[in-house]
Amino acid sequence: MDIERYLSLNQNHLGLFAFNFIMTEQENLAVVNINPTLEESWKAVMKDEFAKPYFIELKKFLLKEKADRQIIYPAGSKIFNALNLTPFNNVKVVILGQDPYHGEGQAQGLCFSVPDKVKHPPSLQNIFKEIHSDLGNEIPESGNLERWAKQGVLLLNSLLTVRANQPASHHKKGWEQFTDKVIETISKEKTGVVFLLWGRFAQDKSSLIDSSKHFILKAAHPSPLSSWAGFFGCKHFSKTNELLKQHGKKEIVW
């Protein structure tokens, strides 16, 4: 790719990654030296990933998507929202999702979460129903789960971007490798984290987690297609708080 055009694309869509780019030429390819805008504790443990070939290819793919005028969710400044709102040092609970919501105005970089004043998607409705059944909490008006993230609940999607109205459209572009590394790093470097794995997709990630020093709770996905097959009644929210309490950690206000 022509370097000037590549830089121009990056400048026009700087929010896409909130990255600073220094461009050099090597074997006729644009090689990127990245300085990500990322919360410092995550930057410290993930810094090696950003220079790996898969991640460079991922960034090239996203820039091409923008050049092709594809609408990408979430907004660039929200792509790493899960990591930025829940520093590595604060992670107590991990909830795994698949890819961001693909409808306009929904995705905000946190799995299952939507911004204030946005209608609750069906899976989120069922999550709130289970919390009400489990803990007696009233169903909140807002589906914004930033309040969970700030208490140490990492709301991590496997894919961090998606094309508008095309679910899983950024599958196998590099995000899975990056977020698998996030999970592996938590498993290796921390202890006593509660992982909530809902549905087969999330449960397939259990191989990345050391169950000898972490807690893994599994249930059906909260989607209306499967919620009655084991999500409702799983009581994961009270169980999570009991595990945290037993290990001297502050409980989550769900």
Short mmCIF file of C-alpha atoms in Angstrom, two decimals:
data_model
loop_
_atom_site.label_atom_id
_atom_site.label_comp_id
_atom_site.label_asym_id
_atom_site.label_seq_id
_atom_site.Cartn_x
_atom_site.Cartn_y
_atom_site.Cartn_z
CA MET A 1 0.00 0.00 0.00
CA ASP A 2 1.20 3.52 -0.75
CA ILE A 3 2.56 4.95 2.53
CA GLU A 4 1.06 8.42 2.11
CA ARG A 5 -2.36 6.94 1.42
CA TYR A 6 -2.01 4.63 4.44
CA LEU A 7 -1.14 7.53 6.69
CA SER A 8 -3.99 9.56 5.26
CA LEU A 9 -6.43 6.76 6.01
CA ASN A 10 -5.14 6.54 9.55
CA GLN A 11 -5.42 10.28 10.12
CA ASN A 12 -8.96 10.34 8.78
CA HIS A 13 -10.02 7.52 11.08
CA LEU A 14 -7.71 8.06 14.03
CA GLY A 15 -10.44 7.07 16.45
CA LEU A 16 -10.58 3.60 14.94
CA PHE A 17 -7.77 2.39 17.13
CA ALA A 18 -6.62 5.50 18.96
CA PHE A 19 -3.12 4.49 17.87
CA ASN A 20 -0.18 6.59 16.86
CA PHE A 21 1.56 5.28 13.75
CA ILE A 22 5.20 5.51 12.73
CA MET A 23 5.57 4.14 9.22
CA THR A 24 8.60 2.52 7.64
CA GLU A 25 8.99 0.37 4.55
CA GLN A 26 10.07 -3.25 4.71
CA GLU A 27 9.59 -5.72 1.86
CA ASN A 28 7.13 -3.26 0.25
CA LEU A 29 4.76 -3.52 3.23
CA ALA A 30 3.71 -0.92 5.77
CA VAL A 31 5.23 -1.94 9.11
CA VAL A 32 3.63 -0.31 12.10
CA ASN A 33 5.26 0.70 15.36
CA ILE A 34 2.31 1.02 17.70
CA ASN A 35 1.76 3.13 20.75
CA PRO A 36 -1.74 2.10 21.84
CA THR A 37 -3.99 4.29 23.92
CA LEU A 38 -4.65 1.65 26.53
CA GLU A 39 -4.94 1.56 30.31
CA GLU A 40 -1.42 1.30 31.72
CA SER A 41 -1.67 -2.05 33.54
CA TRP A 42 -3.08 -3.71 30.40
CA LYS A 43 -0.45 -2.06 28.24
CA ALA A 44 2.23 -3.52 30.49
CA VAL A 45 1.00 -7.12 30.18
CA MET A 46 -0.15 -7.00 26.54
CA LYS A 47 2.48 -4.79 24.93
CA ASP A 48 4.19 -7.62 23.06
CA GLU A 49 0.99 -8.48 21.19
CA PHE A 50 0.77 -5.17 19.36
CA ALA A 51 3.88 -5.75 17.28
CA LYS A 52 3.06 -9.34 16.32
CA PRO A 53 2.26 -10.09 12.66
CA TYR A 54 -1.36 -11.09 13.35
CA PHE A 55 -2.07 -7.77 15.05
CA ILE A 56 -0.44 -5.74 12.30
CA GLU A 57 -2.60 -7.60 9.78
CA LEU A 58 -5.66 -6.94 11.92
CA LYS A 59 -4.99 -3.20 11.88
CA LYS A 60 -4.47 -3.23 8.13
CA PHE A 61 -7.78 -5.05 7.74
CA LEU A 62 -9.63 -2.49 9.88
CA LEU A 63 -8.10 0.42 8.00
CA LYS A 64 -9.18 -1.17 4.74
CA GLU A 65 -12.69 -1.59 6.11
CA LYS A 66 -12.76 2.14 6.79
CA ALA A 67 -11.27 2.92 3.37
CA ASP A 68 -14.05 0.83 1.82
CA ARG A 69 -16.58 2.93 3.78
CA GLN A 70 -17.77 0.03 5.89
CA ILE A 71 -19.52 1.10 9.07
CA ILE A 72 -17.73 -0.49 12.03
CA TYR A 73 -18.98 -0.87 15.58
CA PRO A 74 -18.17 0.16 18.25
CA ALA A 75 -16.72 3.63 17.75
CA GLY A 76 -12.93 3.63 17.61
CA SER A 77 -12.57 5.15 21.04
CA LYS A 78 -14.64 2.29 22.51
CA ILE A 79 -12.87 -0.69 20.92
CA PHE A 80 -10.77 -1.33 24.02
CA ASN A 81 -13.43 -0.12 26.45
CA ALA A 82 -13.49 -3.39 28.38
CA LEU A 83 -9.79 -3.16 29.14
CA ASN A 84 -9.78 0.57 29.78
CA LEU A 85 -12.67 0.45 32.26
CA THR A 86 -11.40 -2.65 34.09
CA PRO A 87 -7.64 -2.38 34.66
CA PHE A 88 -5.75 -5.67 34.75
CA ASN A 89 -4.93 -5.15 38.42
CA ASN A 90 -8.65 -4.83 39.25
CA VAL A 91 -10.04 -7.86 37.41
CA LYS A 92 -12.09 -10.06 39.76
CA VAL A 93 -14.72 -11.48 37.39
CA VAL A 94 -14.68 -12.18 33.66
CA ILE A 95 -17.79 -12.47 31.49
CA LEU A 96 -17.14 -13.59 27.93
CA GLY A 97 -19.20 -12.62 24.90
CA GLN A 98 -18.79 -13.21 21.17
CA ASP A 99 -18.80 -10.04 19.08
CA PRO A 100 -20.19 -6.52 19.56
CA TYR A 101 -23.81 -5.66 18.88
CA HIS A 102 -24.11 -4.87 15.17
CA GLY A 103 -27.06 -2.48 15.36
CA GLU A 104 -26.68 1.29 15.30
CA GLY A 105 -26.06 2.88 18.69
CA GLN A 106 -25.79 -0.40 20.63
CA ALA A 107 -22.13 -1.42 20.87
CA GLN A 108 -19.94 0.26 23.47
CA GLY A 109 -17.05 -2.17 23.79
CA LEU A 110 -18.49 -4.16 26.72
CA CYS A 111 -20.12 -7.52 26.14
CA PHE A 112 -23.91 -7.56 26.64
CA SER A 113 -23.91 -3.84 27.54
CA VAL A 114 -25.66 -0.98 25.73
CA PRO A 115 -25.47 2.78 26.34
CA ASP A 116 -27.99 4.63 28.45
CA LYS A 117 -31.44 5.07 26.86
CA VAL A 118 -30.89 2.20 24.41
CA LYS A 119 -33.45 -0.61 24.53
CA HIS A 120 -32.19 -3.72 26.31
CA PRO A 121 -31.35 -6.46 23.78
CA PRO A 122 -32.98 -9.84 24.52
CA SER A 123 -29.91 -11.46 26.11
CA LEU A 124 -29.42 -8.49 28.42
CA GLN A 125 -33.09 -8.60 29.36
CA ASN A 126 -32.62 -12.21 30.43
CA ILE A 127 -29.47 -11.38 32.38
CA PHE A 128 -31.41 -8.79 34.36
CA LYS A 129 -34.27 -11.27 34.88
CA GLU A 130 -31.85 -13.81 36.33
CA ILE A 131 -30.29 -11.20 38.62
CA HIS A 132 -33.78 -10.29 39.83
CA SER A 133 -34.61 -13.95 40.48
CA ASP A 134 -31.23 -14.65 42.08
CA LEU A 135 -30.70 -11.56 44.20
CA GLY A 136 -34.02 -9.72 44.17
CA ASN A 137 -32.56 -6.66 42.42
CA GLU A 138 -34.99 -4.52 40.49
CA ILE A 139 -34.46 -4.57 36.74
CA PRO A 140 -32.62 -1.33 35.94
CA GLU A 141 -33.80 1.21 33.42
CA SER A 142 -30.35 1.47 31.85
CA GLY A 143 -28.54 -1.42 30.17
CA ASN A 144 -25.19 0.32 30.58
CA LEU A 145 -22.93 -2.11 32.43
CA GLU A 146 -20.05 0.30 32.96
CA ARG A 147 -20.93 0.14 36.66
CA TRP A 148 -19.97 -3.55 36.63
CA ALA A 149 -16.76 -2.89 34.72
CA LYS A 150 -15.66 -0.30 37.25
CA GLN A 151 -16.11 -2.85 40.05
CA GLY A 152 -13.74 -5.33 38.43
CA VAL A 153 -16.00 -7.25 36.02
CA LEU A 154 -14.19 -7.61 32.70
CA LEU A 155 -16.89 -7.64 30.01
CA LEU A 156 -14.84 -9.10 27.18
CA ASN A 157 -16.05 -9.97 23.71
CA SER A 158 -13.95 -12.42 21.71
CA LEU A 159 -14.17 -10.06 18.71
CA LEU A 160 -13.79 -6.36 19.44
CA THR A 161 -15.23 -5.00 16.19
CA VAL A 162 -17.99 -5.86 13.72
CA ARG A 163 -19.49 -4.49 10.51
CA ALA A 164 -22.88 -2.85 10.85
CA ASN A 165 -25.69 -5.40 10.51
CA GLN A 166 -23.25 -8.26 9.79
CA PRO A 167 -22.72 -10.39 12.90
CA ALA A 168 -19.38 -12.22 13.13
CA SER A 169 -18.12 -10.29 10.07
CA HIS A 170 -14.72 -9.74 11.75
CA HIS A 171 -14.33 -13.40 12.66
CA LYS A 172 -10.84 -14.86 12.07
CA LYS A 173 -9.23 -11.48 11.43
CA GLY A 174 -7.01 -11.55 14.53
CA TRP A 175 -9.24 -10.50 17.38
CA GLU A 176 -9.66 -14.05 18.68
CA GLN A 177 -5.91 -14.43 19.05
CA PHE A 178 -5.69 -11.14 20.96
CA THR A 179 -8.58 -11.81 23.34
CA ASP A 180 -7.44 -15.39 23.92
CA LYS A 181 -4.15 -13.88 25.04
CA VAL A 182 -6.06 -11.59 27.42
CA ILE A 183 -7.74 -14.65 28.98
CA GLU A 184 -4.47 -16.60 29.15
CA THR A 185 -2.71 -13.65 30.79
CA ILE A 186 -5.39 -13.30 33.45
CA SER A 187 -5.21 -17.03 34.10
CA LYS A 188 -1.43 -17.05 34.37
CA GLU A 189 -0.81 -13.85 36.30
CA LYS A 190 -3.77 -13.69 38.68
CA THR A 191 -5.52 -15.99 41.14
CA GLY A 192 -9.10 -16.40 42.31
CA VAL A 193 -10.80 -14.83 39.29
CA VAL A 194 -14.39 -15.94 38.64
CA PHE A 195 -15.04 -16.74 34.97
CA LEU A 196 -18.69 -16.81 33.85
CA LEU A 197 -18.92 -18.89 30.68
CA TRP A 198 -22.36 -18.74 29.09
CA GLY A 199 -22.98 -20.91 26.04
CA ARG A 200 -20.74 -23.24 24.06
CA PHE A 201 -18.67 -20.47 22.49
CA ALA A 202 -17.60 -19.09 25.86
CA GLN A 203 -17.20 -22.54 27.39
CA ASP A 204 -14.75 -23.51 24.65
CA LYS A 205 -12.44 -20.89 26.20
CA SER A 206 -12.19 -22.89 29.43
CA SER A 207 -9.09 -24.60 28.06
CA LEU A 208 -7.31 -21.24 28.40
CA ILE A 209 -8.08 -21.03 32.12
CA ASP A 210 -6.22 -22.76 34.95
CA SER A 211 -9.09 -24.19 36.97
CA SER A 212 -6.74 -25.09 39.82
CA LYS A 213 -6.47 -21.43 40.81
CA HIS A 214 -9.56 -19.83 39.28
CA PHE A 215 -13.31 -20.47 39.44
CA ILE A 216 -15.27 -21.39 36.30
CA LEU A 217 -19.07 -21.19 36.33
CA LYS A 218 -20.86 -22.51 33.24
CA ALA A 219 -24.45 -22.09 32.06
CA ALA A 220 -26.48 -21.83 28.88
CA HIS A 221 -26.30 -18.58 26.93
CA PRO A 222 -28.83 -15.92 28.04
CA SER A 223 -30.20 -15.66 24.50
CA PRO A 224 -33.95 -16.37 24.28
CA LEU A 225 -33.01 -19.39 22.15
CA SER A 226 -31.22 -21.07 25.05
CA SER A 227 -31.92 -19.23 28.30
CA TRP A 228 -34.50 -21.79 29.42
CA ALA A 229 -31.96 -24.59 28.94
CA GLY A 230 -29.91 -23.67 31.99
CA PHE A 231 -29.27 -19.94 32.17
CA PHE A 232 -32.38 -19.17 34.18
CA GLY A 233 -31.80 -20.54 37.63
CA CYS A 234 -28.01 -20.73 37.33
CA LYS A 235 -27.61 -18.20 40.17
CA HIS A 236 -24.21 -17.17 38.88
CA PHE A 237 -24.48 -13.71 40.40
CA SER A 238 -24.97 -14.84 43.99
CA LYS A 239 -22.44 -17.65 43.50
CA THR A 240 -19.89 -15.16 42.20
CA ASN A 241 -20.35 -12.89 45.19
CA GLU A 242 -20.06 -15.82 47.59
CA LEU A 243 -16.76 -16.85 45.99
CA LEU A 244 -15.44 -13.30 46.15
CA LYS A 245 -16.50 -12.98 49.77
CA GLN A 246 -14.83 -16.27 50.72
CA HIS A 247 -11.56 -14.97 49.33
CA GLY A 248 -11.68 -11.58 50.98
CA LYS A 249 -12.71 -9.63 47.88
CA LYS A 250 -15.44 -7.03 47.69
CA GLU A 251 -18.70 -8.34 46.28
CA ILE A 252 -20.16 -6.99 43.03
CA VAL A 253 -23.19 -4.74 43.18
CA TRP A 254 -25.05 -6.31 40.27
#
